[in-house]
C-alpha positions as protocol buffer text, in pm:
chain_id: "A"
residue {
  index: 1
  type: MET
  ca { x: 1318 y: 4407 z: -4940 }
}
residue {
  index: 2
  type: THR
  ca { x: 1003 y: 4486 z: -5138 }
}
residue {
  index: 3
  type: LEU
  ca { x: 973 y: 4677 z: -5463 }
}
residue {
  index: 4
  type: GLY
  ca { x: 986 y: 5049 z: -5389 }
}
residue {
  index: 5
  type: THR
  ca { x: 1189 y: 4998 z: -5073 }
}
residue {
  index: 6
  type: ARG
  ca { x: 1554 y: 5095 z: -5030 }
}
residue {
  index: 7
  type: GLU
  ca { x: 1791 y: 4969 z: -4764 }
}
residue {
  index: 8
  type: ILE
  ca { x: 2022 y: 5232 z: -4622 }
}
residue {
  index: 9
  type: LEU
  ca { x: 2304 y: 5216 z: -4370 }
}
residue {
  index: 10
  type: VAL
  ca { x: 2224 y: 5485 z: -4113 }
}
residue {
  index: 11
  type: PHE
  ca { x: 2517 y: 5649 z: -3934 }
}
residue {
  index: 12
  type: GLU
  ca { x: 2594 y: 5959 z: -3732 }
}
residue {
  index: 13
  type: ALA
  ca { x: 2849 y: 6236 z: -3768 }
}
residue {
  index: 14
  type: GLY
  ca { x: 2841 y: 6574 z: -3595 }
}
residue {
  index: 15
  type: GLY
  ca { x: 2506 y: 6501 z: -3432 }
}
residue {
  index: 16
  type: ARG
  ca { x: 2340 y: 6445 z: -3771 }
}
residue {
  index: 17
  type: LEU
  ca { x: 2204 y: 6124 z: -3917 }
}
residue {
  index: 18
  type: PHE
  ca { x: 2319 y: 6019 z: -4263 }
}
residue {
  index: 19
  type: GLY
  ca { x: 2227 y: 5726 z: -4481 }
}
residue {
  index: 20
  type: LEU
  ca { x: 2390 y: 5545 z: -4769 }
}
residue {
  index: 21
  type: GLY
  ca { x: 2234 y: 5283 z: -4992 }
}
residue {
  index: 22
  type: ILE
  ca { x: 2381 y: 4949 z: -4891 }
}
residue {
  index: 23
  type: GLY
  ca { x: 2484 y: 4895 z: -5253 }
}
residue {
  index: 24
  type: ASP
  ca { x: 2725 y: 5190 z: -5216 }
}
residue {
  index: 25
  type: VAL
  ca { x: 2884 y: 5055 z: -4895 }
}
residue {
  index: 26
  type: GLU
  ca { x: 3184 y: 4828 z: -4933 }
}
residue {
  index: 27
  type: CYS
  ca { x: 3257 y: 4780 z: -4564 }
}
residue {
  index: 28
  type: VAL
  ca { x: 3249 y: 4936 z: -4219 }
}
residue {
  index: 29
  type: VAL
  ca { x: 3571 y: 4919 z: -4017 }
}
residue {
  index: 30
  type: SER
  ca { x: 3694 y: 5049 z: -3684 }
}
residue {
  index: 31
  type: ALA
  ca { x: 3855 y: 5386 z: -3735 }
}
residue {
  index: 32
  type: VAL
  ca { x: 4231 y: 5423 z: -3753 }
}
residue {
  index: 33
  type: ARG
  ca { x: 4428 y: 5743 z: -3793 }
}
residue {
  index: 34
  type: PRO
  ca { x: 4503 y: 5804 z: -4163 }
}
residue {
  index: 35
  type: VAL
  ca { x: 4829 y: 5945 z: -4297 }
}
residue {
  index: 36
  type: PRO
  ca { x: 4780 y: 6324 z: -4323 }
}
residue {
  index: 37
  type: LEU
  ca { x: 4799 y: 6488 z: -4665 }
}
residue {
  index: 38
  type: PRO
  ca { x: 5003 y: 6805 z: -4705 }
}
residue {
  index: 39
  type: TYR
  ca { x: 4794 y: 7101 z: -4824 }
}
residue {
  index: 40
  type: ALA
  ca { x: 4471 y: 6902 z: -4808 }
}
residue {
  index: 41
  type: PRO
  ca { x: 4150 y: 7105 z: -4796 }
}
residue {
  index: 42
  type: PRO
  ca { x: 3922 y: 7099 z: -4491 }
}
residue {
  index: 43
  type: GLY
  ca { x: 3736 y: 6774 z: -4457 }
}
residue {
  index: 44
  type: PHE
  ca { x: 4018 y: 6553 z: -4587 }
}
residue {
  index: 45
  type: GLU
  ca { x: 4181 y: 6373 z: -4295 }
}
residue {
  index: 46
  type: GLY
  ca { x: 4437 y: 6183 z: -4498 }
}
residue {
  index: 47
  type: VAL
  ca { x: 4491 y: 5851 z: -4671 }
}
residue {
  index: 48
  type: LEU
  ca { x: 4431 y: 5502 z: -4538 }
}
residue {
  index: 49
  type: ASN
  ca { x: 4595 y: 5182 z: -4662 }
}
residue {
  index: 50
  type: LEU
  ca { x: 4304 y: 4940 z: -4697 }
}
residue {
  index: 51
  type: ARG
  ca { x: 4417 y: 4600 z: -4818 }
}
residue {
  index: 52
  type: GLY
  ca { x: 4701 y: 4755 z: -5016 }
}
residue {
  index: 53
  type: ALA
  ca { x: 4499 y: 5035 z: -5178 }
}
residue {
  index: 54
  type: PRO
  ca { x: 4518 y: 5407 z: -5084 }
}
residue {
  index: 55
  type: ILE
  ca { x: 4179 y: 5545 z: -4985 }
}
residue {
  index: 56
  type: ALA
  ca { x: 4107 y: 5909 z: -4898 }
}
residue {
  index: 57
  type: VAL
  ca { x: 3942 y: 5960 z: -4558 }
}
residue {
  index: 58
  type: LEU
  ca { x: 3682 y: 6236 z: -4527 }
}
residue {
  index: 59
  type: ASP
  ca { x: 3564 y: 6384 z: -4197 }
}
residue {
  index: 60
  type: LEU
  ca { x: 3193 y: 6445 z: -4253 }
}
residue {
  index: 61
  type: ARG
  ca { x: 3185 y: 6699 z: -3971 }
}
residue {
  index: 62
  type: ALA
  ca { x: 3443 y: 6922 z: -4138 }
}
residue {
  index: 63
  type: TRP
  ca { x: 3305 y: 6848 z: -4485 }
}
residue {
  index: 64
  type: PHE
  ca { x: 2974 y: 7005 z: -4384 }
}
residue {
  index: 65
  type: GLY
  ca { x: 3126 y: 7304 z: -4204 }
}
residue {
  index: 66
  type: ASP
  ca { x: 3157 y: 7179 z: -3845 }
}
residue {
  index: 67
  type: ALA
  ca { x: 3479 y: 7170 z: -3645 }
}
residue {
  index: 68
  type: PRO
  ca { x: 3695 y: 6868 z: -3732 }
}
residue {
  index: 69
  type: ARG
  ca { x: 3702 y: 6586 z: -3478 }
}
residue {
  index: 70
  type: GLU
  ca { x: 3999 y: 6372 z: -3388 }
}
residue {
  index: 71
  type: ILE
  ca { x: 3943 y: 6002 z: -3444 }
}
residue {
  index: 72
  type: GLN
  ca { x: 3821 y: 5828 z: -3128 }
}
residue {
  index: 73
  type: LEU
  ca { x: 3860 y: 5460 z: -3038 }
}
residue {
  index: 74
  type: ASP
  ca { x: 3489 y: 5392 z: -3092 }
}
residue {
  index: 75
  type: ASP
  ca { x: 3460 y: 5574 z: -3428 }
}
residue {
  index: 76
  type: PHE
  ca { x: 3413 y: 5400 z: -3763 }
}
residue {
  index: 77
  type: LEU
  ca { x: 3519 y: 5438 z: -4123 }
}
residue {
  index: 78
  type: ILE
  ca { x: 3257 y: 5357 z: -4384 }
}
residue {
  index: 79
  type: VAL
  ca { x: 3414 y: 5270 z: -4716 }
}
residue {
  index: 80
  type: VAL
  ca { x: 3184 y: 5370 z: -5000 }
}
residue {
  index: 81
  type: ARG
  ca { x: 3228 y: 5291 z: -5368 }
}
residue {
  index: 82
  type: ALA
  ca { x: 3097 y: 5352 z: -5715 }
}
residue {
  index: 83
  type: GLY
  ca { x: 3262 y: 5112 z: -5956 }
}
residue {
  index: 84
  type: ALA
  ca { x: 3635 y: 5113 z: -5885 }
}
residue {
  index: 85
  type: ARG
  ca { x: 3627 y: 5450 z: -5705 }
}
residue {
  index: 86
  type: ARG
  ca { x: 3629 y: 5444 z: -5323 }
}
residue {
  index: 87
  type: VAL
  ca { x: 3650 y: 5680 z: -5026 }
}
residue {
  index: 88
  type: ALA
  ca { x: 3627 y: 5628 z: -4647 }
}
residue {
  index: 89
  type: LEU
  ca { x: 3392 y: 5843 z: -4439 }
}
residue {
  index: 90
  type: HIS
  ca { x: 3493 y: 5906 z: -4076 }
}
residue {
  index: 91
  type: VAL
  ca { x: 3177 y: 5871 z: -3866 }
}
residue {
  index: 92
  type: GLU
  ca { x: 3100 y: 5860 z: -3495 }
}
residue {
  index: 93
  type: ARG
  ca { x: 2842 y: 5582 z: -3495 }
}
residue {
  index: 94
  type: ALA
  ca { x: 2695 y: 5326 z: -3731 }
}
residue {
  index: 95
  type: HIS
  ca { x: 2331 y: 5261 z: -3637 }
}
residue {
  index: 96
  type: GLY
  ca { x: 2257 y: 4978 z: -3878 }
}
residue {
  index: 97
  type: VAL
  ca { x: 2055 y: 4909 z: -4190 }
}
residue {
  index: 98
  type: MET
  ca { x: 1705 y: 5052 z: -4227 }
}
residue {
  index: 99
  type: ALA
  ca { x: 1444 y: 4980 z: -4496 }
}
residue {
  index: 100
  type: ILE
  ca { x: 1273 y: 5295 z: -4622 }
}
residue {
  index: 101
  type: ALA
  ca { x: 1013 y: 5358 z: -4888 }
}
residue {
  index: 102
  type: ALA
  ca { x: 1176 y: 5508 z: -5197 }
}
residue {
  index: 103
  type: SER
  ca { x: 875 y: 5741 z: -5222 }
}
residue {
  index: 104
  type: SER
  ca { x: 964 y: 5896 z: -4883 }
}
residue {
  index: 105
  type: ILE
  ca { x: 1297 y: 6031 z: -5014 }
}
residue {
  index: 106
  type: ARG
  ca { x: 1278 y: 6401 z: -5094 }
}
residue {
  index: 107
  type: PRO
  ca { x: 1528 y: 6580 z: -5318 }
}
residue {
  index: 108
  type: ALA
  ca { x: 1771 y: 6768 z: -5095 }
}
residue {
  index: 109
  type: GLN
  ca { x: 1728 y: 7090 z: -5295 }
}
residue {
  index: 110
  type: SER
  ca { x: 1356 y: 7090 z: -5209 }
}
residue {
  index: 111
  type: VAL
  ca { x: 1454 y: 7129 z: -4842 }
}
residue {
  index: 112
  type: VAL
  ca { x: 1779 y: 7328 z: -4866 }
}
residue {
  index: 113
  type: PRO
  ca { x: 1844 y: 7485 z: -5208 }
}
residue {
  index: 114
  type: SER
  ca { x: 2223 y: 7491 z: -5156 }
}
residue {
  index: 115
  type: ALA
  ca { x: 2244 y: 7122 z: -5060 }
}
residue {
  index: 116
  type: ARG
  ca { x: 2494 y: 7035 z: -5334 }
}
residue {
  index: 117
  type: HIS
  ca { x: 2650 y: 6741 z: -5146 }
}
residue {
  index: 118
  type: PHE
  ca { x: 2320 y: 6560 z: -5086 }
}
residue {
  index: 119
  type: ALA
  ca { x: 2116 y: 6331 z: -5306 }
}
residue {
  index: 120
  type: GLY
  ca { x: 1811 y: 6357 z: -5078 }
}
residue {
  index: 121
  type: VAL
  ca { x: 1664 y: 6358 z: -4730 }
}
residue {
  index: 122
  type: VAL
  ca { x: 1419 y: 6126 z: -4559 }
}
residue {
  index: 123
  type: MET
  ca { x: 1221 y: 6157 z: -4236 }
}
residue {
  index: 124
  type: VAL
  ca { x: 1240 y: 5857 z: -4003 }
}
residue {
  index: 125
  type: GLU
  ca { x: 1132 y: 5801 z: -3646 }
}
residue {
  index: 126
  type: ALA
  ca { x: 1476 y: 5903 z: -3516 }
}
residue {
  index: 127
  type: GLY
  ca { x: 1474 y: 6231 z: -3714 }
}
residue {
  index: 128
  type: ILE
  ca { x: 1599 y: 6357 z: -4048 }
}
residue {
  index: 129
  type: VAL
  ca { x: 1841 y: 6136 z: -4241 }
}
residue {
  index: 130
  type: PHE
  ca { x: 2059 y: 6315 z: -4496 }
}
residue {
  index: 131
  type: LEU
  ca { x: 2152 y: 6106 z: -4799 }
}
residue {
  index: 132
  type: PRO
  ca { x: 2497 y: 6218 z: -4923 }
}
residue {
  index: 133
  type: ASP
  ca { x: 2576 y: 6227 z: -5293 }
}
residue {
  index: 134
  type: VAL
  ca { x: 2826 y: 5939 z: -5316 }
}
residue {
  index: 135
  type: GLU
  ca { x: 2947 y: 6044 z: -5661 }
}
residue {
  index: 136
  type: GLY
  ca { x: 3023 y: 6392 z: -5527 }
}
residue {
  index: 137
  type: PHE
  ca { x: 3232 y: 6254 z: -5242 }
}
residue {
  index: 138
  type: LEU
  ca { x: 3416 y: 6015 z: -5468 }
}
residue {
  index: 139
  type: SER
  ca { x: 3489 y: 6282 z: -5727 }
}
residue {
  index: 140
  type: ALA
  ca { x: 3616 y: 6529 z: -5468 }
}
residue {
  index: 141
  type: ALA
  ca { x: 3834 y: 6270 z: -5297 }
}
residue {
  index: 142
  type: GLU
  ca { x: 3972 y: 6139 z: -5624 }
}
residue {
  index: 143
  type: ASN
  ca { x: 4043 y: 6482 z: -5770 }
}
residue {
  index: 144
  type: VAL
  ca { x: 4204 y: 6635 z: -5461 }
}
residue {
  index: 145
  type: ALA
  ca { x: 4334 y: 6377 z: -5218 }
}
residue {
  index: 146
  type: LEU
  ca { x: 4438 y: 6068 z: -5411 }
}
residue {
  index: 147
  type: PRO
  ca { x: 4672 y: 6232 z: -5664 }
}
residue {
  index: 148
  type: GLU
  ca { x: 4870 y: 6387 z: -5378 }
}
residue {
  index: 149
  type: ALA
  ca { x: 4880 y: 6059 z: -5189 }
}
residue {
  index: 150
  type: THR
  ca { x: 5001 y: 5857 z: -5482 }
}
residue {
  index: 151
  type: ALA
  ca { x: 5266 y: 6117 z: -5567 }
}
residue {
  index: 152
  type: ALA
  ca { x: 5415 y: 6095 z: -5216 }
}
């Protein structure tokens, strides 16, 4: 990777492409059905036991206003982290790692003013890649889903 280049893991959910900096990705695992959370808001599928730790699972489709999707055998969970905070994102496909020029990333608000869950967007050959705000996902999952899961 050269200076000014970022490596992102590109994945798909709800027919949209998303990308996460590889430094934010802990692992990619085959999807399993999480334990549902009572009274969880839309987008929270439940909690997963990953190596002895409870991790909230978010359905990106529902999180961004689409109809939720049941987990399929060929789906994936992408575990993202910031420090000790983690959350799993339910995705349909993982396309792999792509190197992009940092200068090609546009602030999400410059494209869609109400894009509060995105850090940016980038145009690639395959289309538009939305770059989710990892901190936003982690904060939402930690503040809503994990306290209920640990109280159960």
